[in-house]
Coordinates of C-alpha atoms and ligand atoms in Angstrom, one line a residue:
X106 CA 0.9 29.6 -7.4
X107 CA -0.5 27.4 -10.3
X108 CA -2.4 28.7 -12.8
X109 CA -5.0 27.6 -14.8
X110 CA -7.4 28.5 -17.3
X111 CA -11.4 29.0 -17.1
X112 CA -11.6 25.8 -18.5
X113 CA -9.4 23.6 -16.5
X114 CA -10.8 25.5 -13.5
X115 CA -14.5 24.0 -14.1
X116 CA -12.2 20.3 -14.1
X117 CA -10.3 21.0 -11.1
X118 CA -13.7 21.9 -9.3
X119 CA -15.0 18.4 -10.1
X120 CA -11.7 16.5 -9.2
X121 CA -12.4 18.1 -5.5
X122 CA -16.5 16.8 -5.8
X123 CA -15.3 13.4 -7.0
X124 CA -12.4 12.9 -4.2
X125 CA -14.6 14.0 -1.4
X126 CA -17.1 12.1 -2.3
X127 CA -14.5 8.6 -2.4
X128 CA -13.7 9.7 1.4
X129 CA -10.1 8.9 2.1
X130 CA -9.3 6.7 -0.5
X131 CA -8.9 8.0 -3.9
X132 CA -12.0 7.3 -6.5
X133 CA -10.8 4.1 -8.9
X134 CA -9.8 4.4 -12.2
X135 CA -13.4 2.9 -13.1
X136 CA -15.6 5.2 -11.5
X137 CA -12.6 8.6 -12.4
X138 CA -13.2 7.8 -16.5
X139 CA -17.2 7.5 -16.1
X140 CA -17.5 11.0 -14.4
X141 CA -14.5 12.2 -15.9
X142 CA -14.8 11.7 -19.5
X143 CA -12.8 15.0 -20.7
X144 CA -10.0 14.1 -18.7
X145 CA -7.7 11.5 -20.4
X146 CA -5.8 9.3 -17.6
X147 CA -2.3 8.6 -20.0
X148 CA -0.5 7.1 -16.5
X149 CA -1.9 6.2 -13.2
X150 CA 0.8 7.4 -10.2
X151 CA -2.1 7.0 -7.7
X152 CA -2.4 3.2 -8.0
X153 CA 0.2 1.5 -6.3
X154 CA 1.1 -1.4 -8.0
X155 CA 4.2 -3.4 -10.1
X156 CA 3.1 -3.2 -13.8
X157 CA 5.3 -6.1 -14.6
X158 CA 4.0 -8.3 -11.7
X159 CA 0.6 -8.0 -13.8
X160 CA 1.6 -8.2 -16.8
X161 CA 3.3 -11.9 -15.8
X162 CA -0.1 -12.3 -14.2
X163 CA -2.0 -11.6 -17.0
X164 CA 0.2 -14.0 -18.9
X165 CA -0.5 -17.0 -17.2
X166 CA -4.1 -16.0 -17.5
X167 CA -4.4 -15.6 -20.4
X168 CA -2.8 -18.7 -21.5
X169 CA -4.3 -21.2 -18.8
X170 CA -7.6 -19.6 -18.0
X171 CA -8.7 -17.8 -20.7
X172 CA -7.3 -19.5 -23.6
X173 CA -7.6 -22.9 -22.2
X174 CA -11.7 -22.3 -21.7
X175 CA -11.5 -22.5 -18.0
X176 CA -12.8 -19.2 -17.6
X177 CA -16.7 -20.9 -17.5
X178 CA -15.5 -22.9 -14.5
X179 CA -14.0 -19.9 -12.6
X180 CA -17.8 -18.2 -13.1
X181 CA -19.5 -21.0 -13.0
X182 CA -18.3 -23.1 -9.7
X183 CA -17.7 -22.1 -6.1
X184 CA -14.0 -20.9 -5.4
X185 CA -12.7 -23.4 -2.6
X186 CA -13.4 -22.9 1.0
X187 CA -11.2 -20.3 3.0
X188 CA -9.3 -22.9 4.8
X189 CA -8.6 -25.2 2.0
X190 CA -6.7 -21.9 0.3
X191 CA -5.3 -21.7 3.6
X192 CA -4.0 -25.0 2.8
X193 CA -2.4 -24.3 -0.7
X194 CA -0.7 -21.6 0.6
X195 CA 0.9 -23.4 4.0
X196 CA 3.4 -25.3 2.0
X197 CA 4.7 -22.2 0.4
X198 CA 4.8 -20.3 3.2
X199 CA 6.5 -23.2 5.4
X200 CA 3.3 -21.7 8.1
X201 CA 0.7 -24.5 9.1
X202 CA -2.5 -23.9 7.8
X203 CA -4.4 -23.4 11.1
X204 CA -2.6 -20.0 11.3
X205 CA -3.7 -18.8 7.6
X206 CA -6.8 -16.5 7.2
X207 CA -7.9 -15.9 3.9
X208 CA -9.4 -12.8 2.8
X209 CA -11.2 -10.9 0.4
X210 CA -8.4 -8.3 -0.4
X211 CA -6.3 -7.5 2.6
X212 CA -9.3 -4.3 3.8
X213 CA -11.2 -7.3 5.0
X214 CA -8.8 -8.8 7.4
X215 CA -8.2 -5.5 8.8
X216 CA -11.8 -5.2 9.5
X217 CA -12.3 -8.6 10.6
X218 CA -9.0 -8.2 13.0
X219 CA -10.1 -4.8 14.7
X220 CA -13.5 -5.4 15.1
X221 CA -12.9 -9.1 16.5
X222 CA -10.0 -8.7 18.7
X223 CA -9.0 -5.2 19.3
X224 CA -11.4 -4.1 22.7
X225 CA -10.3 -1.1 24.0
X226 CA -7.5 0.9 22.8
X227 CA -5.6 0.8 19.5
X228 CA -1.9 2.7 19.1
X229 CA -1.2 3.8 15.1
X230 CA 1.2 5.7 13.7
X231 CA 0.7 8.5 11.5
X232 CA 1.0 9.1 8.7
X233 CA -1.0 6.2 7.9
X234 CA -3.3 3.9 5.8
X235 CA -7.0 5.0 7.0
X236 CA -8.7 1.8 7.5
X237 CA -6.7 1.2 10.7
X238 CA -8.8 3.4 12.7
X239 CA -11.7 3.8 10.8
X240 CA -12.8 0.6 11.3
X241 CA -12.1 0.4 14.7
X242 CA -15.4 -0.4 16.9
X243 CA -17.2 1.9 18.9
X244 CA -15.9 2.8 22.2
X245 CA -12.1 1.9 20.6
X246 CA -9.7 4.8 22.0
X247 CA -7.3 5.6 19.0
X248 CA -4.3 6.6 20.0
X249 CA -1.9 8.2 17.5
X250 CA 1.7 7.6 17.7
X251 CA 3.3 10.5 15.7
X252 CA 6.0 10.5 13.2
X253 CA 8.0 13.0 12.7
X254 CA 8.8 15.3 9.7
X255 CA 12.6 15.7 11.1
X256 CA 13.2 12.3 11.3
X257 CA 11.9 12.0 7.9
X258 CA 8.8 10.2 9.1
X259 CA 10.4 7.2 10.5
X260 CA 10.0 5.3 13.3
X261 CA 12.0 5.8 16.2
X262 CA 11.9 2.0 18.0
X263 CA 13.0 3.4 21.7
X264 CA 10.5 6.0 21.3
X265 CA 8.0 3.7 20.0
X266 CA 8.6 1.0 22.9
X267 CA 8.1 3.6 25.8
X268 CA 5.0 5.1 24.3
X269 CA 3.6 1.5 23.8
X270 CA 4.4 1.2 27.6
X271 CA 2.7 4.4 28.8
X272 CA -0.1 4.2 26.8
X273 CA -1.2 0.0 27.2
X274 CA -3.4 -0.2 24.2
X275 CA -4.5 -3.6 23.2
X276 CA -3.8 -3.7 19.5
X277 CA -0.5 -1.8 18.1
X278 CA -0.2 -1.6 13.9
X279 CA 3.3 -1.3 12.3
X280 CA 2.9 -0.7 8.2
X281 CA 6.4 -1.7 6.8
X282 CA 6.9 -0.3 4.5
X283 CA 4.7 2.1 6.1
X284 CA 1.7 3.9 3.6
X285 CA 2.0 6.5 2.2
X286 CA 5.9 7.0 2.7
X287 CA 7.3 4.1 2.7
X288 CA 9.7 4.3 5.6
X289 CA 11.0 0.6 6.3
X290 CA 11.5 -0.3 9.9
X291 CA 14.3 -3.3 9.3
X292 CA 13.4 -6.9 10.9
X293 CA 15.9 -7.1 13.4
X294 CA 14.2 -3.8 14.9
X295 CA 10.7 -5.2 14.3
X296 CA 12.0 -8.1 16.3
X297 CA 13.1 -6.4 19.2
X298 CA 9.5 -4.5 19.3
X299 CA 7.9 -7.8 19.3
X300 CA 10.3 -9.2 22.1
X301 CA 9.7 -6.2 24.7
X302 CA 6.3 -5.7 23.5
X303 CA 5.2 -9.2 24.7
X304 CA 2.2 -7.9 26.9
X305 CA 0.5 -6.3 24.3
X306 CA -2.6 -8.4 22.8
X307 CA -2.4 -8.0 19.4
X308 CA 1.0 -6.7 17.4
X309 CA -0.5 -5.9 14.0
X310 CA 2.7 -6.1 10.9
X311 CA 0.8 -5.0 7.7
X312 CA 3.1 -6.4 5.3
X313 CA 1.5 -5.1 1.9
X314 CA 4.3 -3.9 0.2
X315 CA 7.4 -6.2 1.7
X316 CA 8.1 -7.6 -1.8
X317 CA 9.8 -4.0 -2.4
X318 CA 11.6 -3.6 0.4
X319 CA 14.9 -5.8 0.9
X320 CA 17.9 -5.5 3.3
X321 CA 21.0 -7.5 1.6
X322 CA 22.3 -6.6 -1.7
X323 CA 20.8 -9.7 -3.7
X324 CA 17.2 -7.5 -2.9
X325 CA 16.2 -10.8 -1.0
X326 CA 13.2 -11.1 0.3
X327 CA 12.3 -10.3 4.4
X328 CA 9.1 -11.2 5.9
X329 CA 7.9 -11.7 9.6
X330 CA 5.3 -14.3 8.5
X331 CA 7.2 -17.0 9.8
X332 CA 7.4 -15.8 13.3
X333 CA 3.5 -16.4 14.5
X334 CA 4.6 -19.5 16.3
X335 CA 7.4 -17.8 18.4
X336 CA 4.9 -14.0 18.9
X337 CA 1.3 -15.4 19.7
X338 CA 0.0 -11.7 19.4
X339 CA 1.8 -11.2 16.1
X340 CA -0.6 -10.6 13.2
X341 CA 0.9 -10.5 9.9
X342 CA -1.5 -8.8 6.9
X343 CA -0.5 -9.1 3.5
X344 CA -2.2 -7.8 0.7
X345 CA -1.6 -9.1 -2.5
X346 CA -2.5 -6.0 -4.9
X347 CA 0.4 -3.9 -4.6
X348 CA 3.1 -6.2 -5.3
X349 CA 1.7 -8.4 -7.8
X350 CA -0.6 -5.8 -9.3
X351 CA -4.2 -7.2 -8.6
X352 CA -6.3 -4.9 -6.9
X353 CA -8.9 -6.3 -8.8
X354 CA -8.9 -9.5 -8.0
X355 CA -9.3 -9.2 -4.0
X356 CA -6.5 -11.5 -2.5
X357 CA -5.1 -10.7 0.8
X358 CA -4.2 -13.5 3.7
X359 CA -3.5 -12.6 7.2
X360 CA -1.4 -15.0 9.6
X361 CA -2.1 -15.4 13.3
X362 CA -2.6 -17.4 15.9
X363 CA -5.0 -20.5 15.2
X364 CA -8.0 -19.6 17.8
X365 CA -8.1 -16.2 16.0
X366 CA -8.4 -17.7 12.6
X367 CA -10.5 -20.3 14.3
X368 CA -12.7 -17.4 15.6
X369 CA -13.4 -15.6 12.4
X370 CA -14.0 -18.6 10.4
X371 CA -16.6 -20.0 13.0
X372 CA -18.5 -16.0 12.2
X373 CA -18.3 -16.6 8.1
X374 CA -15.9 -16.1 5.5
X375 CA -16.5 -19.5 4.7
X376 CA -16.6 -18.5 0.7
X377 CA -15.2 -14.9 0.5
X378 CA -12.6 -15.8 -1.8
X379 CA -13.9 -15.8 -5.5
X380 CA -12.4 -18.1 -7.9
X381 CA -9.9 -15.5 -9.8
X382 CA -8.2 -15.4 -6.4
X383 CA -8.0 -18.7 -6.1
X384 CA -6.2 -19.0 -9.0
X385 CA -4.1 -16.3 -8.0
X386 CA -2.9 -17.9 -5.0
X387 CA -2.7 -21.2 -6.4
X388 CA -0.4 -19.5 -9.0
X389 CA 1.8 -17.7 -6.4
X390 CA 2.5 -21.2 -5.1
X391 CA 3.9 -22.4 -7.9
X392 CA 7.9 -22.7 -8.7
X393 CA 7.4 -21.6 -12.6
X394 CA 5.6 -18.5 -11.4
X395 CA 7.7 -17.8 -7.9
X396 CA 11.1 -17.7 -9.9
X397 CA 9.6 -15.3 -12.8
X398 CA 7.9 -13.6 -10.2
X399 CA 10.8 -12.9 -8.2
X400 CA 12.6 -11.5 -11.8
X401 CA 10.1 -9.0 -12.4
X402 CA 10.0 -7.5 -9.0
X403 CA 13.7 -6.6 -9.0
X404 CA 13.6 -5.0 -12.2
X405 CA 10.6 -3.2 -11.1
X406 CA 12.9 -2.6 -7.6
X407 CA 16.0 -1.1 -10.0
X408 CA 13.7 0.9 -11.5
X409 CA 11.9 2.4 -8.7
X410 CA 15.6 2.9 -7.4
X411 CA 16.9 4.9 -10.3
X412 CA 13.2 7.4 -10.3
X413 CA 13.4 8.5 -7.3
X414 CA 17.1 8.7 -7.6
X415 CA 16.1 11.2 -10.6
X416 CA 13.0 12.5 -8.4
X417 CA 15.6 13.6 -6.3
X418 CA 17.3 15.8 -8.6
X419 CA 14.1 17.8 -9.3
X420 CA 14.3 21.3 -8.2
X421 CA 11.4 22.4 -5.7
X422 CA 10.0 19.2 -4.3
X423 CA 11.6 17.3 -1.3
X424 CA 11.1 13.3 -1.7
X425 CA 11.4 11.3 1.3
X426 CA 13.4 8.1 2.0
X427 CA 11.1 5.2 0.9
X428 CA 11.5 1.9 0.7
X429 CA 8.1 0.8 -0.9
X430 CA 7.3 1.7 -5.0
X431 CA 6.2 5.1 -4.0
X432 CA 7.2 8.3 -2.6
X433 CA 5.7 11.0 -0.3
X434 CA 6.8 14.2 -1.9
X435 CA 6.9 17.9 -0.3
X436 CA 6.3 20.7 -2.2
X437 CA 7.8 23.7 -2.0
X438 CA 7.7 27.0 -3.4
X439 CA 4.2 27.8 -2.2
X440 CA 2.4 25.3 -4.3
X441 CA -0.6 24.0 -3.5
X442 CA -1.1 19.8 -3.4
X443 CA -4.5 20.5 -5.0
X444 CA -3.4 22.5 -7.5
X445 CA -0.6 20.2 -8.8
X446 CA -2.4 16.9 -8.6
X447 CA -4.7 19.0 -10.7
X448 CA -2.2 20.0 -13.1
X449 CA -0.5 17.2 -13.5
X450 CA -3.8 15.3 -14.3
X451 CA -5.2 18.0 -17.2
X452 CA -2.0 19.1 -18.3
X453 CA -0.3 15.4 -18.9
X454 CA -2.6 12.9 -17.8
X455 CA -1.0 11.8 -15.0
X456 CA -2.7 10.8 -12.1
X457 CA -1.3 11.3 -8.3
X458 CA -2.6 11.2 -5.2
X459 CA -3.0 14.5 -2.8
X460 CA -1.9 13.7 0.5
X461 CA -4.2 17.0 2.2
X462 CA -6.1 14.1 3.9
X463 CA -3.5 12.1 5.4
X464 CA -3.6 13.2 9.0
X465 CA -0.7 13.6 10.4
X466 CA 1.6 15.4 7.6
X467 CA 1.6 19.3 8.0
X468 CA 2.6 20.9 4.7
X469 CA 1.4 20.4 0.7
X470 CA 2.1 16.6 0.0
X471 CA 1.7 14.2 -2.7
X472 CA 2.0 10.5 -3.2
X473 CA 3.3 9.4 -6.6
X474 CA 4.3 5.4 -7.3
X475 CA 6.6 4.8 -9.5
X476 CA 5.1 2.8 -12.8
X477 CA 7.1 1.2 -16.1
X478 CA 10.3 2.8 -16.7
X479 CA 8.4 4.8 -19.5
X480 CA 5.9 5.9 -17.6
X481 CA 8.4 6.8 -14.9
X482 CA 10.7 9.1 -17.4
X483 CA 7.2 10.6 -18.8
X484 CA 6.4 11.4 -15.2
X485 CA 9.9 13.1 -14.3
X486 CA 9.7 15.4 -17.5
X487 CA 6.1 16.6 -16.3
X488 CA 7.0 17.1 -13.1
X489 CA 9.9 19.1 -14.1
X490 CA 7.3 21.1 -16.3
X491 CA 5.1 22.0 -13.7
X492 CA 7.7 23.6 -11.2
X493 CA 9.9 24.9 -13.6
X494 CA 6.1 26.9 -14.9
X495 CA 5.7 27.6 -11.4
X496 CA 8.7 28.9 -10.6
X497 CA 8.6 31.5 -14.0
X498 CA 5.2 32.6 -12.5
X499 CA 6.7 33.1 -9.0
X500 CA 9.7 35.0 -10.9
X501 CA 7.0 37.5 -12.7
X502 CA 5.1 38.0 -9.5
X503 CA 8.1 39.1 -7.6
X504 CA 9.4 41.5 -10.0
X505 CA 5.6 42.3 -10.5
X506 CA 5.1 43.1 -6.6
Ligands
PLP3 C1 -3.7 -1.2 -0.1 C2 -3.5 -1.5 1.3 C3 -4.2 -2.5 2.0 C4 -5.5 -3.1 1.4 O1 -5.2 -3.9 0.3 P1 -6.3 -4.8 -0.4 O2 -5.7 -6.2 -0.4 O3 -6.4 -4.3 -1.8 O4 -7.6 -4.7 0.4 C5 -3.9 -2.8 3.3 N1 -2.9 -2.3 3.9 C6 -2.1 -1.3 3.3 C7 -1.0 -0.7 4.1 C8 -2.4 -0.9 2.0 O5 -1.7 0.0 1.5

């Protein structure tokens, strides 16, 4: 058991108010520091994004946007058309433009996706990102594919096959790096689902956090994307906030077959970029950025490597295999998710995500990203704090009783 004073338990009452009222994603930064003003946020483990991807962004807009005065333009004109950013990124992706769907952060090409092609049943596995089957229409069947806590919440590709077989839904999602623990199905796997999987309408790859996952030594980078030509029913989403650290922004793009992306642009989405995603994606097109971008996510890759390395080592907690810049923690010990989210937050301003509405995970969980290497150590050492406190309390209510 946690403890906590008559003060922090007036704090911990309004972190439960302000999480249920954000549904089942956590409340932003924004909106915590407006109706949390007493609690000071010193590191953000809930967020899960590559510092040093936007501090390089923030660099190159600084210098070419801000400083060079373009920033009136940006406000001032219309961002270009969907398919014309389609365009800018085809060359880069070595994808022709007809398969490219542009979208306002990668949440809106899920939405646009299920609520276009999916008709009858969808097949997701859990633990997963929400959206998936929240947004489903309707008259949608959702049909969860479990993982399990024994096989470290991976995905078992015979397993997954046969279910996919007995069950004939119409649209199947795969998150690799799956959300929120990061268990990495490798391509040549991936591969094999799409090539047995053949009948089924619509194989969804969400690909949001690829750029942290790698499979030789050199940390190169793996993606499906090129494979829509060969897999008509493969859709590949990418969002671009994780790994280059722009939730803000709202850039996501989405490759499919061309009478999909045909079909949603005929509905809209003619203008749903806005200009500071345009720039984005013309940026992450560029040679200068690509190669400085590529530096900054292995460091941020080594680093990630070497927390939960050290994560590992902490007493009480059970980290699971990831191969994303997060982990899904256990805790042990009898402690509570709520309460150590909670005490993390007051006692070090450090905020992490509870995983009590994840369906799926039975047990106390938490999701914690790993941040600057900093950030990361300053994390460990509270960590350590709280379950060694715990653990002393424990101690006196054992001899106690
Ligand atoms: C965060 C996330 C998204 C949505 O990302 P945005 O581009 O910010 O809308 C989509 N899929 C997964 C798996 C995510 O974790």
């Amino acid at each position: 058991m946690i403890k906590f004073t008559e003060h922090e338990l007036k704090i911990v009452k309004k972190l439960e108010v302000l999480k249920d009222e954000a549904g089942s994603h956590s409340p932003s930064i924004i909106t915590f520091r407006q109706k949390m003003p007493e609690v000071a946020i010193k590191v953000d483990a809930c967020f899960l994004s590559n510092p040093y991807a936007t501090d390089l962004f923030l660099e190159y807009f600084e210098a070419e946007v801000l400083n060079g005065a373009k920033i009136r333009d940006l406000l001032e004109s219309y961002p270009s058309q969907n398919a014309v950013i389609a365009e800018i990124l085809a060359d880069f992706l070595h994808i022709d433009a007809s398969h490219i769907f542009i979208g306002n952060g990668a949440i809106e090409i899920i939405q646009a996706v299920v609520h276009n092609f999916t008709e009858k049943k969808i097949m997701i596995n859990i633990p997963t990102f929400s959206s998936y089957y929240e947004y489903v229409k309707e008259g949608v069947e959702v049909v969860f594919n479990e993982l399990l806590r024994e096989e470290d919440y991976g995905l078992d590709v015979d397993r997954y096959i046969s279910k996919v077989r007995e069950q004939q839904p119409d649209t199947i999602v795969l998150i690799n790096p799956n959300n929120p623990n990061g268990a990495y199905t490798r391509i040549k796997d991936v591969q094999r689902i799409l090539e047995e999987l053949h009948f089924v309408k619509n194989i969804i790859v969400d690909e949001s956090f690829i750029h942290f996952a790698y499979e030789t030594e050199n940390y190169q980078l793996v993606s499906l994307s090129h494979l829509v030509d060969k897999y008509p029913n493969l859709i590949v989403i990418k969002s671009m906030s994780k790994d280059f650290g722009i939730a803000g922004v709202r850039a996501g793009y989405g490759i499919m077959n061309a009478s999909y992306v045909q079909k949603l642009l005929n509905n809209g989405y003619l203008w749903n970029s806005n200009g500071f995603a345009e720039y984005f994606f013309r940026l992450y097109t560029r040679e200068d950025f690509a190669v400085r971008y590529d530096k900054v996510r292995i460091k941020y890759i080594l680093e990630t490597l070497d927390f939960i390395q050290e994560l590992k080592q902490l007493p009480g907690i059970n980290v699971y295999p990831s191969m994303a810049n997060f982990v899904l923690i256990e805790l042990q010990e009898g402690i509570r998710s709520t309460d150590f989210v909670a005490k993390l937050l007051i006692g070090y301003g450090i905020y992490v995500r509870t995983c009590d509405d994840k369906i799926g995970l039975k047990g106390q969980y938490i999701r914690l990203a790993s941040r600057s290497r900093m950030e990361n150590d300053y994390i460990i050492q509270s960590i350590k704090a709280c379950i060694e406190m715990n653990l002393v309390l424990e101690g006196v209510n054992e001899t106690a009783g």
